[in-house]
Amino acid sequence: MVIDIRNLTTYYDSQKVLDDISFKIRKNRITSVIGPSGCGKTTLLMTLSGLVNKVPHFSMQGEIEYRKKTFTKDNLGELIGRTGFVFQQPLAFPLSIEKNMIFATKYAGIEKSERERIAVEKLKEVNLWEEVKDNLKMKASRLSGGQQQRLCIARALTMYPDVLLLDEPCSALDVKNTAIIEKMLVELKKDYTIIVVTHNLSQAKRISDEIVFVNEGKIVESGTCAGIFNDPVEQETKDYLSGNFG
Amino acid sequence: MNIYDYADKIAHRISRIVVLTTFLILVLIFLFILNESLSFLGSGFSDTILSVSWRPLSKNPSFGMLPMILGTLYIGFFATLLALPVSLGCASFISCQVRGRLKYLMLSMMDMLAGIPSVVYGLLGFYTVVKMLESTGLMAAGESIFAAIITLSVMLIPYMASSYVKAFEEVELMYGFQTRALGVSKWYSMTHLVIVHTKGHILTGYMLALSRALGETMAVMMVIGNSPILPKLFGKGITLSGLIALEMSGAQLDSLHYQSLYTAGIILLAFLLLINLLIRKIESWVKSNEI
Amino acid sequence: MKYRRMLQSHNYVRILSTVAFLMVATVISMIFLLVFIKAGNNLNLSFFLEKPSGFPIGSEGGVFPAIVGSLAFTLIASVSASILALIVALYLEFYCSNERFGEAIRVTIGVIAGIPSIILGLFGYSFLVVYLGFGISLLSGGLVLGLMIFPYIEIKFERIFRDVNEMYKISTYALGVNTGYYIVHIILPVAWRNMVSTISLASSLAMGATAPILLTGAVFYAKAPKSIFSPAMALPLHLYNLVGENISIENAFATAGVLLILLVALNLITWSFSYSGEGR
């Protein structure tokens, strides 16, 4: 297991968003966090990435153990850069494809040749290399939505994170691009631990190994994909999966 | 810690210090202008400010600024009142009737007109309005308050109109589809929705134009005649800023005359700060009422 | 029925607005025609390249020293104002964590923006010319002009920075990158075109302003300036003198023509920078 979350509570101003959450995330698996809108899924992801401190009004309690190190609200910022984060809206930086890919490695002070090697390697990992290898100098904003989203994933991978966090990565994409990304995520899980937030239940069913069902800031139920979908324990989970609310 | 982190920290520190200099500049402005005028106000001649006789250099000096104060307000108010309906009409026409490239072209023209230096407007006012007044034979010299009002309002129209067009466009963007869906014409929604909705903005735009008008120096100075007499529509007059611009070069350093000009500056500044305050009040009122 | 619809209030508004627009359009086109027709007769190459001459001075000759002076004033003003504005805008938009402090700075800048240029001239005279001892010089005049355009540039810069997609910020932070790196690699490459166009627009404001340099840096007649501590001529003041002292209305129009040509050039720069690039 890589991440152990213990008694995590987050606030927006004084309002509780996540309420005393504890669970473990296993290595080299795809864990899907599902639940209705506004249940705190995105906040959970932002906390795991360490970004929560960068957003005004947010505060947190509790601790996250990651690679034998414990993070609390004081040192949560150190998690940034160890986890890769992919946002809902595909957003390539307004630079060339190449510059997008070396954006973070340049900051980290990695040598030029090495930076370029990493960029190529990661573009291959997300199956984008064949499509863009001839025009790396092109503005990345000219890529299609699906390509941009894959670029964003590749960009997040350039920092060699162990964990890849994706916030509704396909909700702005069409069916074809969604399929490409889902296939790629399944390929990526041999190298990374992947956490996906989604409210697309069928997508969660297709790709995930583990499911965490969150509602109103609490974990209602968690378990293997098959277990949750075929044999949910809680009545609330049954209702959500059968479409009675959410 | 890598080099970018150091750079960021240093940039943060330096910029904070630099930002503080903006406070310092404002404090210095007030300090230096107040300093000069306070020595005038303490000199015993301060009670002559509210008279009409401006004789700063005579043996028995008198610093009557009533002609300048009234002249400034007279010209400012009438010029903006003349410009307001015209620029409103102009703005409505552009946002209702003109489309696409032509509208873009007109807006850039407006911005360019608002950027033409005031001396050029002064020259044009002198050459057209003043000469015209002279040729009618009504007055011996065409330089007058009337010429100043016309010149100033021509200057203000592009400025006001372009700010109104921007406000109208915003409302149009928000409600345009919905009003069109109800089948009413653009002009109908302009009259009954857009202008009503933007009345706060129209007011602040007017006040901003007024503060520009009160502070305007060169254009007015070139067509007004610059005599310290109480303002009459077809007579000569003078403004506070015109007084300062004209007499500063002749005033001896640290003389009463010199200090009185700073006092004129303070009076002008007081009017403008008052307007500035009103604009802020109106803006916050508009914000709280719009939602 | 048809007549009742015709008499609705919005149709009056329509007619009156059209009249107002036509009026303004006529006046404006007449203004332009007038300037160029009157200036055209006297505006030739020698007017650009010669010193003013004749008696009274300015009745003959050209405006070369005034062109140089105006350009120098404008350069000093725009450089000083842009540097200050850039730093302040970056600080307020990206570093300032105390909202009340930021608001106080913004109010301060708003107040400076509301001070009329003649008062800035007064301040410049007593502070820069007398107190700091810069004298009537290019430096004093340029700095006062800079003070005049600083709020304009700062407010626009801040708006430009704010218009850059907010999501870039959080996306870059997610990669573990700090604010300075974000500014240099994302904000400035995205925003520089608009920043240049803002600066050139502000320069055109500075170039046309007369009141601030009237008291601090511009003189009736001088040779082309040698150092930043020498006084200089400026086009708008020269124009004012030609009219105010009744020297030569023809040369006044020609000077106005030169001034407008320079301003149009600056406007073209503005235009080419803000619209030739890719839309954001």
CSV table of N, CA and C in Angstrom, one decimal, chain B residues 149-242:
chain,number,residue,atom,x,y,z
B,149,ILE,N,-16.8,75.8,-23.1
B,149,ILE,CA,-17.7,74.7,-22.9
B,149,ILE,C,-17.8,73.9,-24.1
B,150,ILE,N,-17.9,74.5,-25.3
B,150,ILE,CA,-18.1,73.7,-26.5
B,150,ILE,C,-16.8,72.9,-26.7
B,151,THR,N,-15.6,73.5,-26.6
B,151,THR,CA,-14.4,72.7,-26.8
B,151,THR,C,-14.3,71.5,-25.9
B,152,LEU,N,-14.6,71.8,-24.6
B,152,LEU,CA,-14.5,70.8,-23.6
B,152,LEU,C,-15.4,69.6,-23.8
B,153,SER,N,-16.7,70.0,-24.3
B,153,SER,CA,-17.6,68.9,-24.4
B,153,SER,C,-17.3,68.1,-25.7
B,154,VAL,N,-16.7,68.7,-26.7
B,154,VAL,CA,-16.3,67.9,-27.8
B,154,VAL,C,-15.2,66.9,-27.4
B,155,MET,N,-14.3,67.4,-26.5
B,155,MET,CA,-13.3,66.5,-26.0
B,155,MET,C,-13.8,65.4,-25.2
B,156,LEU,N,-14.9,65.6,-24.4
B,156,LEU,CA,-15.4,64.6,-23.5
B,156,LEU,C,-16.3,63.6,-24.2
B,157,ILE,N,-16.9,63.9,-25.3
B,157,ILE,CA,-17.9,63.0,-25.9
B,157,ILE,C,-17.3,61.7,-26.3
B,158,PRO,N,-16.1,61.6,-27.0
B,158,PRO,CA,-15.6,60.3,-27.3
B,158,PRO,C,-15.3,59.5,-26.0
B,159,TYR,N,-14.8,60.1,-25.0
B,159,TYR,CA,-14.4,59.5,-23.8
B,159,TYR,C,-15.7,58.9,-23.1
B,160,MET,N,-16.7,59.7,-23.0
B,160,MET,CA,-17.9,59.2,-22.3
B,160,MET,C,-18.6,58.1,-23.2
B,161,ALA,N,-18.7,58.4,-24.5
B,161,ALA,CA,-19.4,57.5,-25.4
B,161,ALA,C,-18.8,56.1,-25.3
B,162,SER,N,-17.4,56.1,-25.4
B,162,SER,CA,-16.8,54.8,-25.4
B,162,SER,C,-17.0,54.0,-24.1
B,163,SER,N,-17.0,54.7,-23.0
B,163,SER,CA,-17.3,54.0,-21.7
B,163,SER,C,-18.7,53.5,-21.7
B,164,TYR,N,-19.6,54.3,-22.3
B,164,TYR,CA,-21.0,53.8,-22.3
B,164,TYR,C,-21.2,52.6,-23.2
B,165,VAL,N,-20.6,52.7,-24.4
B,165,VAL,CA,-20.7,51.5,-25.3
B,165,VAL,C,-20.3,50.2,-24.6
B,166,LYS,N,-19.1,50.3,-23.8
B,166,LYS,CA,-18.7,49.1,-23.2
B,166,LYS,C,-19.7,48.6,-22.1
B,167,ALA,N,-20.3,49.6,-21.4
B,167,ALA,CA,-21.3,49.1,-20.4
B,167,ALA,C,-22.5,48.5,-21.1
B,168,PHE,N,-22.9,49.1,-22.2
B,168,PHE,CA,-24.1,48.6,-22.9
B,168,PHE,C,-23.8,47.2,-23.5
B,169,GLU,N,-22.6,47.0,-24.0
B,169,GLU,CA,-22.3,45.7,-24.6
B,169,GLU,C,-22.3,44.6,-23.6
B,170,GLU,N,-21.9,45.0,-22.3
B,170,GLU,CA,-21.9,43.9,-21.3
B,170,GLU,C,-23.3,43.4,-21.0
B,171,VAL,N,-24.2,44.4,-20.9
B,171,VAL,CA,-25.6,44.0,-20.7
B,171,VAL,C,-26.2,43.3,-21.9
B,172,GLU,N,-25.8,43.7,-23.0
B,172,GLU,CA,-26.3,43.1,-24.3
B,172,GLU,C,-25.8,41.6,-24.3
B,173,LEU,N,-24.6,41.4,-23.9
B,173,LEU,CA,-24.1,40.1,-23.9
B,173,LEU,C,-24.8,39.2,-23.0
B,174,MET,N,-25.2,39.8,-21.8
B,174,MET,CA,-25.9,39.0,-20.8
B,174,MET,C,-27.4,38.7,-21.2
B,175,TYR,N,-28.1,39.7,-21.7
B,175,TYR,CA,-29.5,39.5,-21.9
B,175,TYR,C,-29.9,39.5,-23.3
B,176,GLY,N,-28.9,39.8,-24.2
B,176,GLY,CA,-29.3,40.0,-25.7
B,176,GLY,C,-30.1,38.8,-26.2
B,177,PHE,N,-29.7,37.6,-26.0
B,177,PHE,CA,-30.4,36.4,-26.6
B,177,PHE,C,-31.8,36.4,-26.0
B,178,GLN,N,-32.0,36.6,-24.7
B,178,GLN,CA,-33.3,36.5,-24.1
B,178,GLN,C,-34.2,37.5,-24.6
B,179,THR,N,-33.8,38.8,-24.8
B,179,THR,CA,-34.7,39.8,-25.3
B,179,THR,C,-35.0,39.5,-26.7
B,180,ARG,N,-34.0,39.1,-27.5
B,180,ARG,CA,-34.3,38.8,-28.9
B,180,ARG,C,-35.3,37.7,-29.0
B,181,ALA,N,-35.2,36.7,-28.1
B,181,ALA,CA,-36.1,35.6,-28.1
B,181,ALA,C,-37.6,36.0,-27.8
B,182,LEU,N,-37.7,37.1,-27.1
B,182,LEU,CA,-39.1,37.6,-26.8
B,182,LEU,C,-39.6,38.4,-28.0
B,183,GLY,N,-38.8,38.6,-29.0
B,183,GLY,CA,-39.3,39.2,-30.3
B,183,GLY,C,-39.3,40.7,-30.2
B,184,VAL,N,-38.6,41.4,-29.3
B,184,VAL,CA,-38.6,42.8,-29.3
B,184,VAL,C,-37.3,43.3,-30.0
B,185,SER,N,-37.4,44.6,-30.5
B,185,SER,CA,-36.3,45.1,-31.3
B,185,SER,C,-35.2,45.5,-30.3
B,186,LYS,N,-34.0,45.7,-31.0
B,186,LYS,CA,-32.8,46.1,-30.2
B,186,LYS,C,-33.1,47.4,-29.5
B,187,TRP,N,-33.7,48.3,-30.3
B,187,TRP,CA,-33.9,49.7,-29.7
B,187,TRP,C,-34.9,49.6,-28.5
B,188,TYR,N,-35.9,48.7,-28.6
B,188,TYR,CA,-36.8,48.5,-27.5
B,188,TYR,C,-36.0,48.1,-26.2
B,189,SER,N,-35.2,47.1,-26.4
B,189,SER,CA,-34.5,46.6,-25.2
B,189,SER,C,-33.4,47.6,-24.7
B,190,MET,N,-32.9,48.4,-25.7
B,190,MET,CA,-32.0,49.5,-25.3
B,190,MET,C,-32.7,50.5,-24.4
B,191,THR,N,-33.9,50.9,-24.8
B,191,THR,CA,-34.7,51.9,-24.0
B,191,THR,C,-35.2,51.4,-22.7
B,192,HIS,N,-35.7,50.1,-22.7
B,192,HIS,CA,-36.4,49.7,-21.5
B,192,HIS,C,-35.6,48.8,-20.6
B,193,LEU,N,-34.5,48.2,-21.1
B,193,LEU,CA,-33.7,47.4,-20.3
B,193,LEU,C,-32.3,47.9,-20.1
B,194,VAL,N,-31.6,48.1,-21.2
B,194,VAL,CA,-30.1,48.4,-21.1
B,194,VAL,C,-29.9,49.7,-20.4
B,195,ILE,N,-30.5,50.8,-20.8
B,195,ILE,CA,-30.3,52.1,-20.2
B,195,ILE,C,-30.7,52.1,-18.7
B,196,VAL,N,-31.9,51.5,-18.5
B,196,VAL,CA,-32.4,51.4,-17.1
B,196,VAL,C,-31.4,50.6,-16.2
B,197,HIS,N,-30.9,49.5,-16.8
B,197,HIS,CA,-30.0,48.7,-16.0
B,197,HIS,C,-28.6,49.3,-15.7
B,198,THR,N,-28.2,50.1,-16.7
B,198,THR,CA,-26.8,50.7,-16.5
B,198,THR,C,-26.8,52.1,-15.9
B,199,LYS,N,-27.9,52.5,-15.3
B,199,LYS,CA,-28.0,53.9,-14.9
B,199,LYS,C,-26.9,54.3,-13.9
B,200,GLY,N,-26.5,53.3,-13.1
B,200,GLY,CA,-25.4,53.5,-12.1
B,200,GLY,C,-24.1,53.8,-12.9
B,201,HIS,N,-23.9,53.0,-13.9
B,201,HIS,CA,-22.7,53.2,-14.7
B,201,HIS,C,-22.7,54.5,-15.5
B,202,ILE,N,-23.9,54.9,-15.9
B,202,ILE,CA,-24.0,56.2,-16.6
B,202,ILE,C,-23.6,57.3,-15.7
B,203,LEU,N,-24.1,57.2,-14.5
B,203,LEU,CA,-23.8,58.2,-13.5
B,203,LEU,C,-22.3,58.3,-13.2
B,204,THR,N,-21.7,57.1,-12.9
B,204,THR,CA,-20.3,57.2,-12.6
B,204,THR,C,-19.5,57.6,-13.8
B,205,GLY,N,-19.9,57.3,-15.0
B,205,GLY,CA,-19.2,57.7,-16.2
B,205,GLY,C,-19.3,59.3,-16.3
B,206,TYR,N,-20.5,59.8,-16.0
B,206,TYR,CA,-20.7,61.2,-16.0
B,206,TYR,C,-19.7,61.9,-15.0
B,207,MET,N,-19.6,61.3,-13.8
B,207,MET,CA,-18.8,61.9,-12.7
B,207,MET,C,-17.3,61.8,-13.1
B,208,LEU,N,-16.9,60.7,-13.7
B,208,LEU,CA,-15.5,60.6,-14.2
B,208,LEU,C,-15.2,61.7,-15.2
B,209,ALA,N,-16.2,61.9,-16.1
B,209,ALA,CA,-16.0,63.0,-17.1
B,209,ALA,C,-15.9,64.3,-16.5
B,210,LEU,N,-16.8,64.5,-15.4
B,210,LEU,CA,-16.8,65.8,-14.7
B,210,LEU,C,-15.4,66.0,-14.1
B,211,SER,N,-14.8,65.0,-13.5
B,211,SER,CA,-13.5,65.2,-12.8
B,211,SER,C,-12.5,65.5,-13.8
B,212,ARG,N,-12.6,64.9,-15.0
B,212,ARG,CA,-11.6,65.2,-16.1
B,212,ARG,C,-11.8,66.7,-16.5
B,213,ALA,N,-13.1,67.1,-16.6
B,213,ALA,CA,-13.4,68.4,-17.1
B,213,ALA,C,-12.8,69.5,-16.1
B,214,LEU,N,-13.0,69.2,-14.8
B,214,LEU,CA,-12.6,70.2,-13.8
B,214,LEU,C,-11.0,70.3,-13.8
B,215,GLY,N,-10.4,69.2,-14.1
B,215,GLY,CA,-8.9,69.2,-14.0
B,215,GLY,C,-8.3,69.7,-15.3
B,216,GLU,N,-9.1,69.7,-16.4
B,216,GLU,CA,-8.5,70.0,-17.7
B,216,GLU,C,-7.9,71.4,-17.8
B,217,THR,N,-6.7,71.5,-18.3
B,217,THR,CA,-6.0,72.8,-18.3
B,217,THR,C,-5.8,73.4,-19.6
B,218,MET,N,-5.1,72.7,-20.5
B,218,MET,CA,-4.7,73.4,-21.7
B,218,MET,C,-5.8,73.8,-22.7
B,219,ALA,N,-6.7,72.9,-23.0
B,219,ALA,CA,-7.7,73.2,-24.0
B,219,ALA,C,-8.5,74.4,-23.6
B,220,VAL,N,-8.9,74.4,-22.3
B,220,VAL,CA,-9.7,75.5,-21.8
B,220,VAL,C,-8.9,76.8,-21.8
B,221,MET,N,-7.7,76.7,-21.4
B,221,MET,CA,-6.9,77.9,-21.3
B,221,MET,C,-6.7,78.6,-22.6
B,222,MET,N,-6.7,77.8,-23.7
B,222,MET,CA,-6.5,78.4,-25.0
B,222,MET,C,-7.7,79.1,-25.6
B,223,VAL,N,-8.9,78.9,-25.0
B,223,VAL,CA,-10.0,79.5,-25.6
B,223,VAL,C,-10.9,80.4,-24.7
B,224,ILE,N,-10.4,80.5,-23.4
B,224,ILE,CA,-11.3,81.1,-22.4
B,224,ILE,C,-10.9,82.6,-22.2
B,225,GLY,N,-9.8,83.0,-22.6
B,225,GLY,CA,-9.4,84.4,-22.4
B,225,GLY,C,-8.6,84.8,-21.2
B,226,ASN,N,-8.8,83.9,-20.1
B,226,ASN,CA,-8.0,84.1,-18.9
B,226,ASN,C,-8.0,85.4,-18.3
B,227,SER,N,-9.2,86.0,-18.0
B,227,SER,CA,-9.3,87.1,-17.2
B,227,SER,C,-10.0,86.8,-15.9
B,228,PRO,N,-9.5,87.2,-14.7
B,228,PRO,CA,-10.1,86.9,-13.5
B,228,PRO,C,-11.4,87.6,-13.2
B,229,ILE,N,-12.4,87.4,-13.9
B,229,ILE,CA,-13.7,88.0,-13.6
B,229,ILE,C,-14.7,86.9,-13.5
B,230,LEU,N,-15.8,87.2,-12.8
B,230,LEU,CA,-16.9,86.2,-12.6
B,230,LEU,C,-17.4,85.7,-13.9
B,231,PRO,N,-17.7,84.4,-14.0
B,231,PRO,CA,-18.1,83.8,-15.2
B,231,PRO,C,-19.4,84.2,-15.8
B,232,LYS,N,-19.5,84.5,-17.0
B,232,LYS,CA,-20.7,84.8,-17.8
B,232,LYS,C,-20.6,84.0,-19.1
B,233,LEU,N,-21.7,83.5,-19.6
B,233,LEU,CA,-21.6,82.6,-20.8
B,233,LEU,C,-20.8,83.3,-21.9
B,234,PHE,N,-21.1,84.5,-22.2
B,234,PHE,CA,-20.4,85.1,-23.4
B,234,PHE,C,-19.4,86.1,-22.9
B,235,GLY,N,-18.7,85.8,-21.8
B,235,GLY,CA,-17.6,86.7,-21.3
B,235,GLY,C,-16.4,85.9,-21.1
B,236,LYS,N,-15.3,86.6,-20.9
B,236,LYS,CA,-14.1,85.9,-20.6
B,236,LYS,C,-14.1,85.2,-19.2
B,237,GLY,N,-13.2,84.4,-18.9
B,237,GLY,CA,-13.2,83.8,-17.6
B,237,GLY,C,-11.9,83.1,-17.4
B,238,ILE,N,-11.7,82.3,-16.3
B,238,ILE,CA,-10.5,81.6,-16.0
B,238,ILE,C,-10.8,80.5,-15.1
B,239,THR,N,-10.0,79.4,-15.2
B,239,THR,CA,-10.2,78.3,-14.3
B,239,THR,C,-9.0,78.2,-13.3
B,240,LEU,N,-9.2,77.3,-12.3
B,240,LEU,CA,-8.1,77.2,-11.3
B,240,LEU,C,-6.9,76.6,-11.9
B,241,SER,N,-7.1,75.6,-12.8
B,241,SER,CA,-5.9,75.0,-13.4
B,241,SER,C,-5.2,75.9,-14.3
B,242,GLY,N,-6.0,76.7,-15.1
B,242,GLY,CA,-5.5,77.7,-16.0
B,242,GLY,C,-4.7,78.7,-15.2
